[in-house]
Tab-separated table of C-alpha atoms in Angstrom:
chain	number	residue	atom	x	y	z
A	1	MET	CA	0.000	0.000	0.000
A	2	GLN	CA	1.468	3.304	-1.061
A	3	PRO	CA	1.097	6.278	1.307
A	4	TRP	CA	-0.238	8.548	-1.432
A	5	LYS	CA	-3.071	6.099	-2.087
A	6	VAL	CA	-3.957	6.087	1.599
A	7	SER	CA	-3.771	9.876	1.660
A	8	ILE	CA	-6.046	10.352	-1.346
A	9	GLY	CA	-8.606	7.835	-0.112
A	10	LEU	CA	-8.839	9.278	3.386
A	11	THR	CA	-8.951	12.850	2.069
A	12	VAL	CA	-11.825	12.071	-0.304
A	13	THR	CA	-13.678	10.264	2.477
A	14	ALA	CA	-13.166	13.075	4.972
A	15	SER	CA	-14.198	15.685	2.389
A	16	GLY	CA	-17.365	13.734	1.687
A	17	VAL	CA	-18.222	13.491	5.382
A	18	VAL	CA	-17.628	17.233	5.832
A	19	ALA	CA	-19.798	17.982	2.794
A	20	ILE	CA	-22.645	15.731	3.948
A	21	PHE	CA	-22.728	17.000	7.518
A	22	GLY	CA	-21.345	20.523	7.066
A	23	LEU	CA	-23.282	21.921	4.127
A	24	PRO	CA	-26.708	21.606	5.786
A	25	GLU	CA	-25.337	23.736	8.639
A	26	LEU	CA	-24.761	26.540	6.129
A	27	SER	CA	-28.340	26.537	4.878
A	28	TYR	CA	-29.013	29.893	6.575
A	29	LEU	CA	-26.686	31.464	3.977
A	30	LYS	CA	-28.827	30.289	1.065
A	31	PRO	CA	-30.223	33.762	0.228
A	32	HIS	CA	-26.685	35.205	0.187
A	33	TRP	CA	-24.775	32.607	-1.874
A	34	LYS	CA	-24.603	34.772	-5.015
A	35	VAL	CA	-23.108	37.717	-3.147
A	36	LEU	CA	-20.693	35.522	-1.188
A	37	LEU	CA	-19.453	33.704	-4.271
A	38	ARG	CA	-19.152	36.890	-6.295
A	39	ASP	CA	-17.183	38.773	-3.636
A	40	TYR	CA	-15.332	35.980	-1.830
A	41	GLY	CA	-15.506	32.996	-4.180
A	42	LEU	CA	-11.805	32.960	-5.056
A	43	THR	CA	-10.777	33.338	-1.415
A	44	ILE	CA	-13.130	30.569	-0.271
A	45	THR	CA	-11.854	28.285	-3.030
A	46	LEU	CA	-8.183	28.945	-2.249
A	47	TYR	CA	-8.570	28.441	1.503
A	48	GLY	CA	-10.672	25.314	0.991
A	49	GLY	CA	-8.124	23.921	-1.456
A	50	LEU	CA	-5.262	24.648	0.916
A	51	ALA	CA	-7.146	22.948	3.748
A	52	VAL	CA	-7.691	19.811	1.632
A	53	VAL	CA	-4.047	19.731	0.476
A	54	SER	CA	-2.797	20.241	4.050
A	55	PHE	CA	-5.017	17.427	5.299
A	56	ALA	CA	-3.838	15.111	2.508
A	57	PHE	CA	-0.189	15.928	3.166
A	58	SER	CA	-0.526	15.324	6.897
A	59	ILE	CA	-2.033	11.886	6.236
A	60	TYR	CA	0.747	11.171	3.718
A	61	ALA	CA	3.428	12.192	6.222
A	62	GLY	CA	1.817	10.063	8.920
A	63	ALA	CA	1.635	7.050	6.616
A	64	ARG	CA	5.284	7.486	5.635
A	65	SER	CA	6.350	7.734	9.264
A	66	LEU	CA	4.437	4.533	10.088
A	67	GLY	CA	6.319	2.689	7.351
A	68	LEU	CA	3.471	2.071	4.915
A	69	ALA	CA	5.797	2.924	2.012
A	70	ASP	CA	7.778	-0.271	2.545
A	71	LEU	CA	4.892	-2.512	3.538
A	72	GLY	CA	4.042	-3.725	0.022
A	73	ARG	CA	7.673	-4.456	-0.751
A	74	LYS	CA	8.125	-6.361	2.521
A	75	VAL	CA	5.021	-8.479	1.975
A	76	ASP	CA	6.184	-9.317	-1.551
A	77	LEU	CA	9.634	-10.261	-0.264
A	78	VAL	CA	8.187	-12.556	2.412
A	79	GLU	CA	5.833	-14.203	-0.093
A	80	ARG	CA	8.683	-14.881	-2.522
A	81	SER	CA	10.849	-16.383	0.236
A	82	ILE	CA	7.990	-18.661	1.347
A	83	ARG	CA	7.385	-19.775	-2.232
A	84	ARG	CA	11.110	-20.608	-2.539
A	85	ARG	CA	10.767	-22.629	0.700
A	86	GLU	CA	13.504	-20.582	2.380
A	87	GLY	CA	11.679	-19.792	5.560
A	88	GLY	CA	8.386	-19.437	7.282
A	89	ASP	CA	5.792	-22.146	7.679
A	90	PRO	CA	6.715	-25.348	5.804
A	91	GLU	CA	3.041	-26.346	5.396
A	92	LEU	CA	2.278	-22.974	3.826
A	93	ALA	CA	5.249	-23.318	1.487
A	94	GLU	CA	4.034	-26.765	0.439
A	95	ALA	CA	0.478	-25.529	-0.112
A	96	LEU	CA	1.711	-22.608	-2.240
A	97	HIS	CA	3.935	-24.953	-4.232
A	98	ASN	CA	1.012	-27.309	-4.875
A	99	GLN	CA	-1.222	-24.389	-5.813
A	100	SER	CA	1.285	-23.146	-8.390
A	101	LYS	CA	1.304	-26.647	-9.944
A	102	GLY	CA	-2.494	-26.752	-10.049
A	103	LYS	CA	-2.925	-29.299	-7.257
A	104	PHE	CA	-5.652	-28.271	-4.871
A	105	PRO	CA	-6.659	-30.110	-1.687
A	106	ASP	CA	-9.956	-31.959	-1.681
């Protein structure tokens, strides 16, 4: 799992939750949306965009610090060593070897 994938997924999810629960709270501004967007639309867009990018980067940095960048590589390395029967559970290595040959248990 790559940290940027985690970051994008969590950012989209969090943005959706904020939109679902936050936009109804702003319903009292409905008569003033045209004026707000005309006068402050660019500012609102820039600050909102910066908030989303900051949130995404903080999740990315957290994922990197937890070691998620190397997790996929480590899992692949362990799987290859088990398939070569160099370590790990011998029964698992045998089952993976049989599976690669098309032999499945009954």
